[in-house]
Short mmCIF file of C-alpha atoms in Angstrom, two decimals:
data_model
loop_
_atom_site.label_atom_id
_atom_site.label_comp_id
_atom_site.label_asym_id
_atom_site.label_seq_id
_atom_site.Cartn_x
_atom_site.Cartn_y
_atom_site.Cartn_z
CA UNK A 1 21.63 73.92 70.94
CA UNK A 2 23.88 76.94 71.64
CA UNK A 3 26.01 77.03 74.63
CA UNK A 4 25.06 79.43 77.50
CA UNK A 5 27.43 82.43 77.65
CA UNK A 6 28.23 82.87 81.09
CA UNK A 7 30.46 86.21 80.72
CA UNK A 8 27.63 88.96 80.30
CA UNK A 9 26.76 91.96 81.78
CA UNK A 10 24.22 90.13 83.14
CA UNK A 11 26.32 87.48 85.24
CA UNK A 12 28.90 90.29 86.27
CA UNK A 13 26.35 92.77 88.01
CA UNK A 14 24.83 89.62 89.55
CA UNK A 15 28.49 88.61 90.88
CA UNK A 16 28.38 90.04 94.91
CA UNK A 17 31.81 88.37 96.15
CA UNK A 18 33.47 86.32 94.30
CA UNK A 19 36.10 86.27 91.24
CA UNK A 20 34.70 85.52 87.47
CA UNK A 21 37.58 84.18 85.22
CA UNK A 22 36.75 85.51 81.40
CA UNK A 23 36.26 82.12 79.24
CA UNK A 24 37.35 83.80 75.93
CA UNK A 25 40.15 85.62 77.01
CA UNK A 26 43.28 84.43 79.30
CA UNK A 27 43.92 85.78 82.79
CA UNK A 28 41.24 88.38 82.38
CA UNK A 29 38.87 87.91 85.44
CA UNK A 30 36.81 90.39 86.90
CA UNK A 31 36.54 90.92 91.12
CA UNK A 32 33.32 91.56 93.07
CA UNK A 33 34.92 93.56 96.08
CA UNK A 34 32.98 95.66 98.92
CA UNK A 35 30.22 96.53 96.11
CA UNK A 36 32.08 97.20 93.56
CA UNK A 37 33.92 95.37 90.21
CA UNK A 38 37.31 95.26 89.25
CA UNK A 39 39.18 94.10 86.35
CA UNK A 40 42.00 92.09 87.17
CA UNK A 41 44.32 90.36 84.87
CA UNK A 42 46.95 88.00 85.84
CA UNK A 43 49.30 85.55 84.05
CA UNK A 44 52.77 83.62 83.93
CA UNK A 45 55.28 85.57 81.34
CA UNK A 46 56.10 82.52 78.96
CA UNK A 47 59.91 81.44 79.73
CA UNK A 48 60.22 83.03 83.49
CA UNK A 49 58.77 81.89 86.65
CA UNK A 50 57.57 85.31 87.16
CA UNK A 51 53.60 86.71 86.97
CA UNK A 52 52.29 90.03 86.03
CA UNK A 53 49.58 90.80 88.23
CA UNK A 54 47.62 94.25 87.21
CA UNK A 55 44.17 95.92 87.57
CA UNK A 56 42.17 98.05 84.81
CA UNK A 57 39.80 99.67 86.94
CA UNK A 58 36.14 99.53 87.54
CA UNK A 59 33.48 97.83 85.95
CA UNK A 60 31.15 99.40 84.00
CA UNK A 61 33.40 102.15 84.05
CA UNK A 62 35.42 99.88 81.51
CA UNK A 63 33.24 97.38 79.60
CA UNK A 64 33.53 94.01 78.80
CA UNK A 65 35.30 94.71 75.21
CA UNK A 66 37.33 97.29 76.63
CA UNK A 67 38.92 95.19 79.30
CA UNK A 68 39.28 91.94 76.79
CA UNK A 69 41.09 94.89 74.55
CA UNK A 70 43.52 95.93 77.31
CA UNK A 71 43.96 92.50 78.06
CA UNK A 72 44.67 91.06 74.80
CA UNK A 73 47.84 93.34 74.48
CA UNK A 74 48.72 92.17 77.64
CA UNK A 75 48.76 88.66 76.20
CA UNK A 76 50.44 89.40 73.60
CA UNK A 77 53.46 90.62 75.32
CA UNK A 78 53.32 87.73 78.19
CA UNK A 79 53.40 85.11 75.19
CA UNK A 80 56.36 86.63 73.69
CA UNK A 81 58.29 86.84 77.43
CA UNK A 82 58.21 90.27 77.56
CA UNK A 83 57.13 92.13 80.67
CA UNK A 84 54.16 94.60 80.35
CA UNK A 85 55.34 96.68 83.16
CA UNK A 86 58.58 96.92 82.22
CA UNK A 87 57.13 97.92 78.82
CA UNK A 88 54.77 100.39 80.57
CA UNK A 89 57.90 102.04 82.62
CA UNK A 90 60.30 102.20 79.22
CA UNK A 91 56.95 103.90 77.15
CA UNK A 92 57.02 106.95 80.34
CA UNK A 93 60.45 107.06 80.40
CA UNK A 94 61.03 107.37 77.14
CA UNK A 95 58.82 110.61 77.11
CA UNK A 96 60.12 112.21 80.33
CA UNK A 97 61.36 115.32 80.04
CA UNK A 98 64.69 116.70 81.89
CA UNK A 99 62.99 118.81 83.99
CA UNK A 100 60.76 115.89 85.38
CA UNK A 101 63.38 113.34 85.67
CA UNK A 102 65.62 116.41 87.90
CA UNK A 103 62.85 116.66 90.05
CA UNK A 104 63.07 112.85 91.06
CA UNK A 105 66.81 113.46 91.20
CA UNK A 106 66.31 116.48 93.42
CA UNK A 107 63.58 114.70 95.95
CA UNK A 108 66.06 111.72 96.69
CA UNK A 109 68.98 114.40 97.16
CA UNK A 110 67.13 116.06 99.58
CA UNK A 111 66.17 113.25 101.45
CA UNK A 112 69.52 112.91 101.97
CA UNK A 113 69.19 108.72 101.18
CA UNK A 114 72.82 107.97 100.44
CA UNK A 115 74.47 111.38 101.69
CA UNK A 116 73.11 114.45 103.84
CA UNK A 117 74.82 117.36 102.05
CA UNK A 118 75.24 120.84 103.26
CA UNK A 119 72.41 123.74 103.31
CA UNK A 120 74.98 125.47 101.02
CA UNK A 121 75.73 123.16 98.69
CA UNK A 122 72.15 122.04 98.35
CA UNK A 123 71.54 126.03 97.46
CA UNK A 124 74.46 125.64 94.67
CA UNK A 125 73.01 122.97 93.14
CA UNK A 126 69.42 124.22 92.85
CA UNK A 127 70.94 127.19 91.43
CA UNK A 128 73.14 125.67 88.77
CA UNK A 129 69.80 124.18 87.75
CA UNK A 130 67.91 127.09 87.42
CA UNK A 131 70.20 129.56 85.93
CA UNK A 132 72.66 127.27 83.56
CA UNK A 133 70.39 124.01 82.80
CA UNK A 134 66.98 124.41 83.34
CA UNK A 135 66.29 127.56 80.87
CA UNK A 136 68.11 125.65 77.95
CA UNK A 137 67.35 121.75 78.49
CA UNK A 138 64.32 121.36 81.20
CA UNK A 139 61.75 121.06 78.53
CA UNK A 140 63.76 118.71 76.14
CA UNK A 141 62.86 115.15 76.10
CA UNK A 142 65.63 113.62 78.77
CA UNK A 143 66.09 110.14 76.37
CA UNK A 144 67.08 112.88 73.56
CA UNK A 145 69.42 114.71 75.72
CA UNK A 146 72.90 114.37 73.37
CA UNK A 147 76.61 115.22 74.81
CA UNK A 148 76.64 118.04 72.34
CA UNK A 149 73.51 119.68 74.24
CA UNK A 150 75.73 119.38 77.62
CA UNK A 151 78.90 120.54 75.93
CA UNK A 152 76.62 123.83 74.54
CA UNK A 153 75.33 125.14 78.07
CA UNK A 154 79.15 124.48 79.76
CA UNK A 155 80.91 126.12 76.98
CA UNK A 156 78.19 128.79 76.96
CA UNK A 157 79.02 129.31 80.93
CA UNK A 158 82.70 129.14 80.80
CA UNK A 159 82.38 132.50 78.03
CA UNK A 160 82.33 134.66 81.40
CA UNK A 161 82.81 131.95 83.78
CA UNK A 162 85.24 128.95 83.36
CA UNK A 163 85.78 127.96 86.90
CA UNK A 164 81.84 127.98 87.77
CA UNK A 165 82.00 126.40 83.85
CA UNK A 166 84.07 123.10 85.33
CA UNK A 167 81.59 122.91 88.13
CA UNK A 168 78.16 122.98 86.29
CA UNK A 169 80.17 119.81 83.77
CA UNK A 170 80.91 118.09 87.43
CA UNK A 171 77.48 118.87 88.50
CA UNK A 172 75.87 117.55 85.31
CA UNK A 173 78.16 114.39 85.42
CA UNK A 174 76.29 113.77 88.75
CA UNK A 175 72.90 114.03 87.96
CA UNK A 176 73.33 111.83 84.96
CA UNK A 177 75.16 109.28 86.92
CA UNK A 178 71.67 109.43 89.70
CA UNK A 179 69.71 108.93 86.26
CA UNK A 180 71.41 105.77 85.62
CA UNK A 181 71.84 104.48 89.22
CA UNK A 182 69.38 102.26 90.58
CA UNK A 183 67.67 104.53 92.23
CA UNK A 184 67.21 106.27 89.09
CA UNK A 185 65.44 103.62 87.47
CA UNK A 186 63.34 102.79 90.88
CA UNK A 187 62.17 106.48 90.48
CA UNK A 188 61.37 105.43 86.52
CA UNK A 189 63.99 106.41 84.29
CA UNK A 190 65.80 104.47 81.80
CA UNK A 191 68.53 105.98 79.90
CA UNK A 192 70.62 103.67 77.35
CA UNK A 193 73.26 106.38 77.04
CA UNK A 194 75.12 108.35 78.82
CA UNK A 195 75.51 112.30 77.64
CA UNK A 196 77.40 113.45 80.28
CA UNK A 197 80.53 110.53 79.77
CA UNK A 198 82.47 113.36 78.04
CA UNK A 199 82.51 116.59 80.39
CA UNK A 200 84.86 116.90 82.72
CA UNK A 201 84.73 118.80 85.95
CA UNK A 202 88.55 119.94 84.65
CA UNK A 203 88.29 120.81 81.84
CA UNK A 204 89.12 124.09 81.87
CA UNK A 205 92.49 125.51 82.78
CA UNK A 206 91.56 127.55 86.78
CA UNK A 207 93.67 130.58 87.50
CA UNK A 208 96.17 130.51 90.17
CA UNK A 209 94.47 131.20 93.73
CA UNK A 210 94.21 134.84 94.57
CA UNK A 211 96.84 136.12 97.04
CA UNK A 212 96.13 139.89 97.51
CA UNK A 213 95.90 141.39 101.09
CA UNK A 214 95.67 144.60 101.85
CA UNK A 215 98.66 146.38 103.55
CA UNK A 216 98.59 147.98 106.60
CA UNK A 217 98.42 151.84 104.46
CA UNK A 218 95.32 150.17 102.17
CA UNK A 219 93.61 149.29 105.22
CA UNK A 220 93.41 152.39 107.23
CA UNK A 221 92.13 154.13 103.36
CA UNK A 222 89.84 151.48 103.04
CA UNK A 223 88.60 152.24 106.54
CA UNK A 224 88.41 155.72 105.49
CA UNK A 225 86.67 155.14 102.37
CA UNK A 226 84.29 153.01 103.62
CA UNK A 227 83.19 155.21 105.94
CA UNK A 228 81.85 157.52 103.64
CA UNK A 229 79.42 155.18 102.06
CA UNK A 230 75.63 154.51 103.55
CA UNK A 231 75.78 153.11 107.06
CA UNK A 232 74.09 150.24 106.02
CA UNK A 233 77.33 149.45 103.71
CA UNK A 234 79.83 151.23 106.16
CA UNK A 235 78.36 148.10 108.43
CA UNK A 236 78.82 145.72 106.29
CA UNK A 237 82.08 146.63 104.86
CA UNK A 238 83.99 147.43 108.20
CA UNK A 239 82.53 143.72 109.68
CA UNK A 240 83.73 142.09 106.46
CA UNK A 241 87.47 143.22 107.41
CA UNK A 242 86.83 142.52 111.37
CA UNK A 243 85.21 139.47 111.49
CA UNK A 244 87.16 137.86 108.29
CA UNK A 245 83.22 136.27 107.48
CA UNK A 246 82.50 135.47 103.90
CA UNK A 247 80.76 137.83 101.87
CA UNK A 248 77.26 136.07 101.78
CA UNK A 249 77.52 135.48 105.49
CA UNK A 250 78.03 139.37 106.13
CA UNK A 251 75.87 140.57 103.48
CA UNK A 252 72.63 138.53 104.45
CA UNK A 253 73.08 138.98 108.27
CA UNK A 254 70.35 139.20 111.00
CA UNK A 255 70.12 141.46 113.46
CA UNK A 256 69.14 139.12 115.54
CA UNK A 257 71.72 136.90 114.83
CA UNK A 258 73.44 139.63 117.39
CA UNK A 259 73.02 139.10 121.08
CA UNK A 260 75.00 140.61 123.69
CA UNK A 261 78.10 141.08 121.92
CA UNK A 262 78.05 138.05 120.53
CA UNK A 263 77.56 137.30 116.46
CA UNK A 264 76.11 134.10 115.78
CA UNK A 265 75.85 132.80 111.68
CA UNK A 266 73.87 130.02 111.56
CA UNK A 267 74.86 126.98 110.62
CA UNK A 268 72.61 127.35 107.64
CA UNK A 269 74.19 129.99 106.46
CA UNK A 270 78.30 128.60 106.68
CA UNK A 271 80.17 127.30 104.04
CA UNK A 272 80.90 124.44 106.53
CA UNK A 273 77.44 123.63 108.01
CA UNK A 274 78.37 124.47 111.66
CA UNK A 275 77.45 127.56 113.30
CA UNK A 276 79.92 130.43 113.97
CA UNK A 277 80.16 132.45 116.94
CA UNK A 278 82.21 135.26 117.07
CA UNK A 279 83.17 137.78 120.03
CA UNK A 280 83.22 141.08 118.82
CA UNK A 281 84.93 143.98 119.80
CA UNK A 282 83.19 147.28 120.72
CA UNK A 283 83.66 148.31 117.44
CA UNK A 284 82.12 145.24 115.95
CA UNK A 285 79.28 145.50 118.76
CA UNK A 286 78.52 149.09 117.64
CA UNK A 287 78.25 148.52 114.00
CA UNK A 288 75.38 145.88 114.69
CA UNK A 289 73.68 147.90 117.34
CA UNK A 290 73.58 150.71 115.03
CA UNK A 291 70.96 148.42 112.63
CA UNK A 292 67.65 148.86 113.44
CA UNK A 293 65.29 147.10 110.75
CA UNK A 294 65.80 142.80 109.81
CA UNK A 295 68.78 143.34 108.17
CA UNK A 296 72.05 144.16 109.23
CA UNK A 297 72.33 145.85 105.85
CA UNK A 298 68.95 146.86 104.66
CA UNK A 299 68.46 148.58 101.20
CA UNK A 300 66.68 151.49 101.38
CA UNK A 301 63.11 149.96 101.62
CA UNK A 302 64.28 147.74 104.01
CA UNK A 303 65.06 144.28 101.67
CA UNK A 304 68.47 142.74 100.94
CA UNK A 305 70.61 144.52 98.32
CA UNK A 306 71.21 142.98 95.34
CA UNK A 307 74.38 141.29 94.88
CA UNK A 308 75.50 143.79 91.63
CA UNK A 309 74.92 147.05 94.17
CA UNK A 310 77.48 145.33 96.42
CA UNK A 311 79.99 145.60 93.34
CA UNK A 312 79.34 148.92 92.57
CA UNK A 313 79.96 150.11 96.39
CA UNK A 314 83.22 148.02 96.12
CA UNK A 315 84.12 149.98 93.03
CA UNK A 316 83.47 153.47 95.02
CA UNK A 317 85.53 152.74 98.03
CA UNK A 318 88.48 151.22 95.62
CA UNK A 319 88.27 154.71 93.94
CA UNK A 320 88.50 156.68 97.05
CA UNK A 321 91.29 154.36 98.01
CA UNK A 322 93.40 155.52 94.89
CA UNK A 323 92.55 159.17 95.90
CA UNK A 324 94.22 158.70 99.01
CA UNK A 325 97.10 156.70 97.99
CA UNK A 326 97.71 159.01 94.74
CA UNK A 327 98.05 156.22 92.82
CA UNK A 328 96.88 153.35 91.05
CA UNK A 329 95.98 150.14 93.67
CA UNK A 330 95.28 146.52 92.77
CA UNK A 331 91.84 145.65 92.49
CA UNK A 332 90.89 143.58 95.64
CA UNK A 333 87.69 141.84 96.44
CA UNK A 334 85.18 140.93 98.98
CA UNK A 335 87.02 137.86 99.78
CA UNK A 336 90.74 139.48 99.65
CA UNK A 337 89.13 141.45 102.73
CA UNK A 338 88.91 137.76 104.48
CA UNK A 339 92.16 136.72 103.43
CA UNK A 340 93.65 140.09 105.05
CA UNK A 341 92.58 139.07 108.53
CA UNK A 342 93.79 135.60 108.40
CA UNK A 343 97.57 137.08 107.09
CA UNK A 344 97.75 139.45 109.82
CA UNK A 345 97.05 136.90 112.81
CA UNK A 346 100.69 135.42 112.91
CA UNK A 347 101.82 138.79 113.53
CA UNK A 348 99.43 139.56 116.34
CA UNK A 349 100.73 136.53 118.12
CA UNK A 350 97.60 134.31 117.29
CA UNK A 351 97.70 130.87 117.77
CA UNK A 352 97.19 129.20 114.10
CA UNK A 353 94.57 127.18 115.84
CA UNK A 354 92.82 129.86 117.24
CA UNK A 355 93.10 131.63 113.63
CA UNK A 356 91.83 128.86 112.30
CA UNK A 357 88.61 128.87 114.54
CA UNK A 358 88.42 133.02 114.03
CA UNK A 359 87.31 132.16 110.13
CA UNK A 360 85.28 129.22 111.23
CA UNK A 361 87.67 126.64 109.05
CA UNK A 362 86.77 122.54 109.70
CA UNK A 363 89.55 120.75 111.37
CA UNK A 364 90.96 117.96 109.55
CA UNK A 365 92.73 114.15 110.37
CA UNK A 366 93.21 114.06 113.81
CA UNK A 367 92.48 117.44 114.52
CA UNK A 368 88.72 116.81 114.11
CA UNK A 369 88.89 113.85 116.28
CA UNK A 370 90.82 114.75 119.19
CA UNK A 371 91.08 118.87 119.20
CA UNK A 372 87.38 119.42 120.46
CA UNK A 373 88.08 122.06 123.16
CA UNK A 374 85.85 125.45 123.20
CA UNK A 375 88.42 128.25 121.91
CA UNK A 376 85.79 131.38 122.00
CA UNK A 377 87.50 132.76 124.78
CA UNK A 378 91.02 132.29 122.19
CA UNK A 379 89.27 133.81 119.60
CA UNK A 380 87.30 136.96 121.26
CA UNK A 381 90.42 138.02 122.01
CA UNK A 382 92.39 137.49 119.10
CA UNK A 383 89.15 139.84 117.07
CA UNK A 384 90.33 142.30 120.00
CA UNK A 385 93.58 142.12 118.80
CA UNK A 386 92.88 142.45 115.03
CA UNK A 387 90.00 144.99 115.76
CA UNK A 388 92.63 147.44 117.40
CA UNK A 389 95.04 147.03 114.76
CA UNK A 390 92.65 148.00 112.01
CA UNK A 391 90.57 150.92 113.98
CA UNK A 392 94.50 152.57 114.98
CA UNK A 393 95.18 152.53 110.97
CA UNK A 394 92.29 154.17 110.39
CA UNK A 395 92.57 156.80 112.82
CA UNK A 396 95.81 157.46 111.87
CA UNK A 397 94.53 157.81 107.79
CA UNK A 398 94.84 161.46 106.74
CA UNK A 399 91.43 161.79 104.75
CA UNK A 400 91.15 164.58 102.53
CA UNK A 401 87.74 164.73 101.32
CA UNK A 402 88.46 167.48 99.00
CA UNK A 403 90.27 164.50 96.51
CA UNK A 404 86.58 162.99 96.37
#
């Protein structure tokens, strides 16, 4: 007489709340759960004390030979003492591409789990990413990722750039070490290499730091010069050289960051993630009254110039300069302007740490910890000082237009 098979289709749909083991195949069972059924498997991994416990999905959904399928590979690996999820995670990892394992490595950084980093340095790195690694690497399977593919996209940046070249190798070096952290493998990646071992954040030799000011004749023609230009860039120019902020700071200013006579940049918007309040001068204060739209220095629709047109009025006003001086000058930047305040405060009789406070610089040591006194009334009058200096050498600048 033949025995009675008791795993059927029949005896599962009949099953209302209660757990049917598979006879013919181990730790398969199937689950009869608020009206519906669930494949379950669970069983010891030979040689370990630990048990994989996983579910298949719903019954019929998955029949009875698929789920003794699924669950025969299962057994398969269990018998041997290897662990089917681990198995499962190495299989996904092993096909994850760069650009999905950055954006794990880009969700924990800006949870700010182990370290809350700066609005600006956050921007920096999401920008290395999408301009130096992303277009070259983001589609390439992250497990095939080689040191030569690393090497190719810093050496590629350090053709035009080789400082900004040592910091994408530094930045890569730290997304590489995240994919091999443990949170890196909570998140699902397994890497059995590591690519990045052989860049170095130094690698290339960085020019001596830039030490041009502009003397007290280049100022009052670069007051002149500037003058000529748009308003929009005579504002932004002038402030530049009065306020001693950073390019980016100037460039992408509010209008309502202004409030009686009082410039605030965000702290989202400082190199040191505190807010900056400066005191302007009348001067100062008229410049930013005299924008009208969003911007302190619209385009002419309205929008933020682009970075290159800010190069290209630098260029003009540097050639205008030379008019006036009859001669050759040494190129000078955006940041040379900053530098040029901060020089001329020792003379004024400014207080190095009220200078220090005028270009919004973090304290250090003990500094930080003890020297936490207000100093805006220090430093509204030490832009007074520096704003009276500059607007007497440009009054006193002979321009003859006819040399433009």
């Amino acid at each position: 007489m033949a025995r009675k098979q008791l795993f059927t289709d029949k005896t599962i749909t009949a099953l209302h709340s209660d757990i049917l083991s598979d006879p013919l195949t181990d730790g398969l069972s199937i689950e009869a759960k608020a009206g519906s059924l669930v494949w379950r498997y669970h069983r010891r991994i030979a040689g370990t004390a630990a048990a994989v416990r996983l579910r298949l999905g719903a019954y019929p959904l998955h029949s009875i030979a698929c789920a003794r399928l699924w669950a025969a590979g299962l057994n398969t690996m269990v018998e041997q003492g290897i662990d089917p999820r681990e198995a499962q995670k190495a299989s996904k990892a092993a096909g994850m591409a760069l650009e999905a394992a950055w954006n794990l490595y880009w969700s924990d950084v800006q949870a700010g789990v182990r370290k809350v980093l700066k609005p600006r340095t956050l921007a920096d790195k999401k920008a290395a990413w999408l301009a130096d690694i992303k277009p070259y690497l983001g589609e390439t399977i992250l497990s095939e990722i080689t040191a030569d593919d690393l090497w190719q996209i810093v050496e590629r940046k350090s053709d035009t750039a080789p400082v900004r070249a040592n910091r994408l190798a530094a930045e890569l070096k730290v997304i590489w070490s995240w994919f091999s952290s443990r949170a890196g493998q909570r998140a699902g990646i397994r890497l059995s290499n590591d690519a990045s071992s052989s860049l170095s954040g130094k690698h290339y030799t960085e020019s001596k730091g830039r030490t041009r000011i502009l003397s007290e004749e280049e100022i009052g023609w670069f007051a002149a010069s500037a003058a000529i230009e748009r308003p929009a860039y005579h504002r932004a120019l002038i402030l530049m050289l009065l306020t001693g902020c950073r390019f980016s700071e100037v460039v992408e200013a509010r209008r309502g960051e202004y409030r009686d006579g009082v410039w605030t940049v965000p702290a989202t918007r400082t190199k040191n993630g505190k807010a900056h309040a400066i005191m302007l001068g009348g001067w100062g204060r008229e410049l930013f009254e005299q924008a009208t739209g969003q911007w302190l220095a619209p385009n002419r629709a309205g929008g933020l110039v682009e970075q290159p047109n800010w190069y290209r009025v630098r260029d003009r006003v540097h050639a205008r300069m030379e008019a006036l001086a009859g001669r050759p000058l040494h190129r000078w930047g955006f940041h040379d302007l900053r530098r040029t305040m901060r020089s001329n405060t020792f003379r004024l009789g400014i207080r190095y740490e009220v200078a220090e406070a005028m270009l919004n610089h973090s304290r250090t040591g003990l500094e930080r910890r003890y020297d936490v006194g207000d100093l805006s009334d220090y430093t509204g009058e030490g832009f007074a000082r520096w704003e009276a200096l500059v607007a007497s050498l440009g009054v006193n600048t002979l321009c003859d237009t006819s040399k433009y």
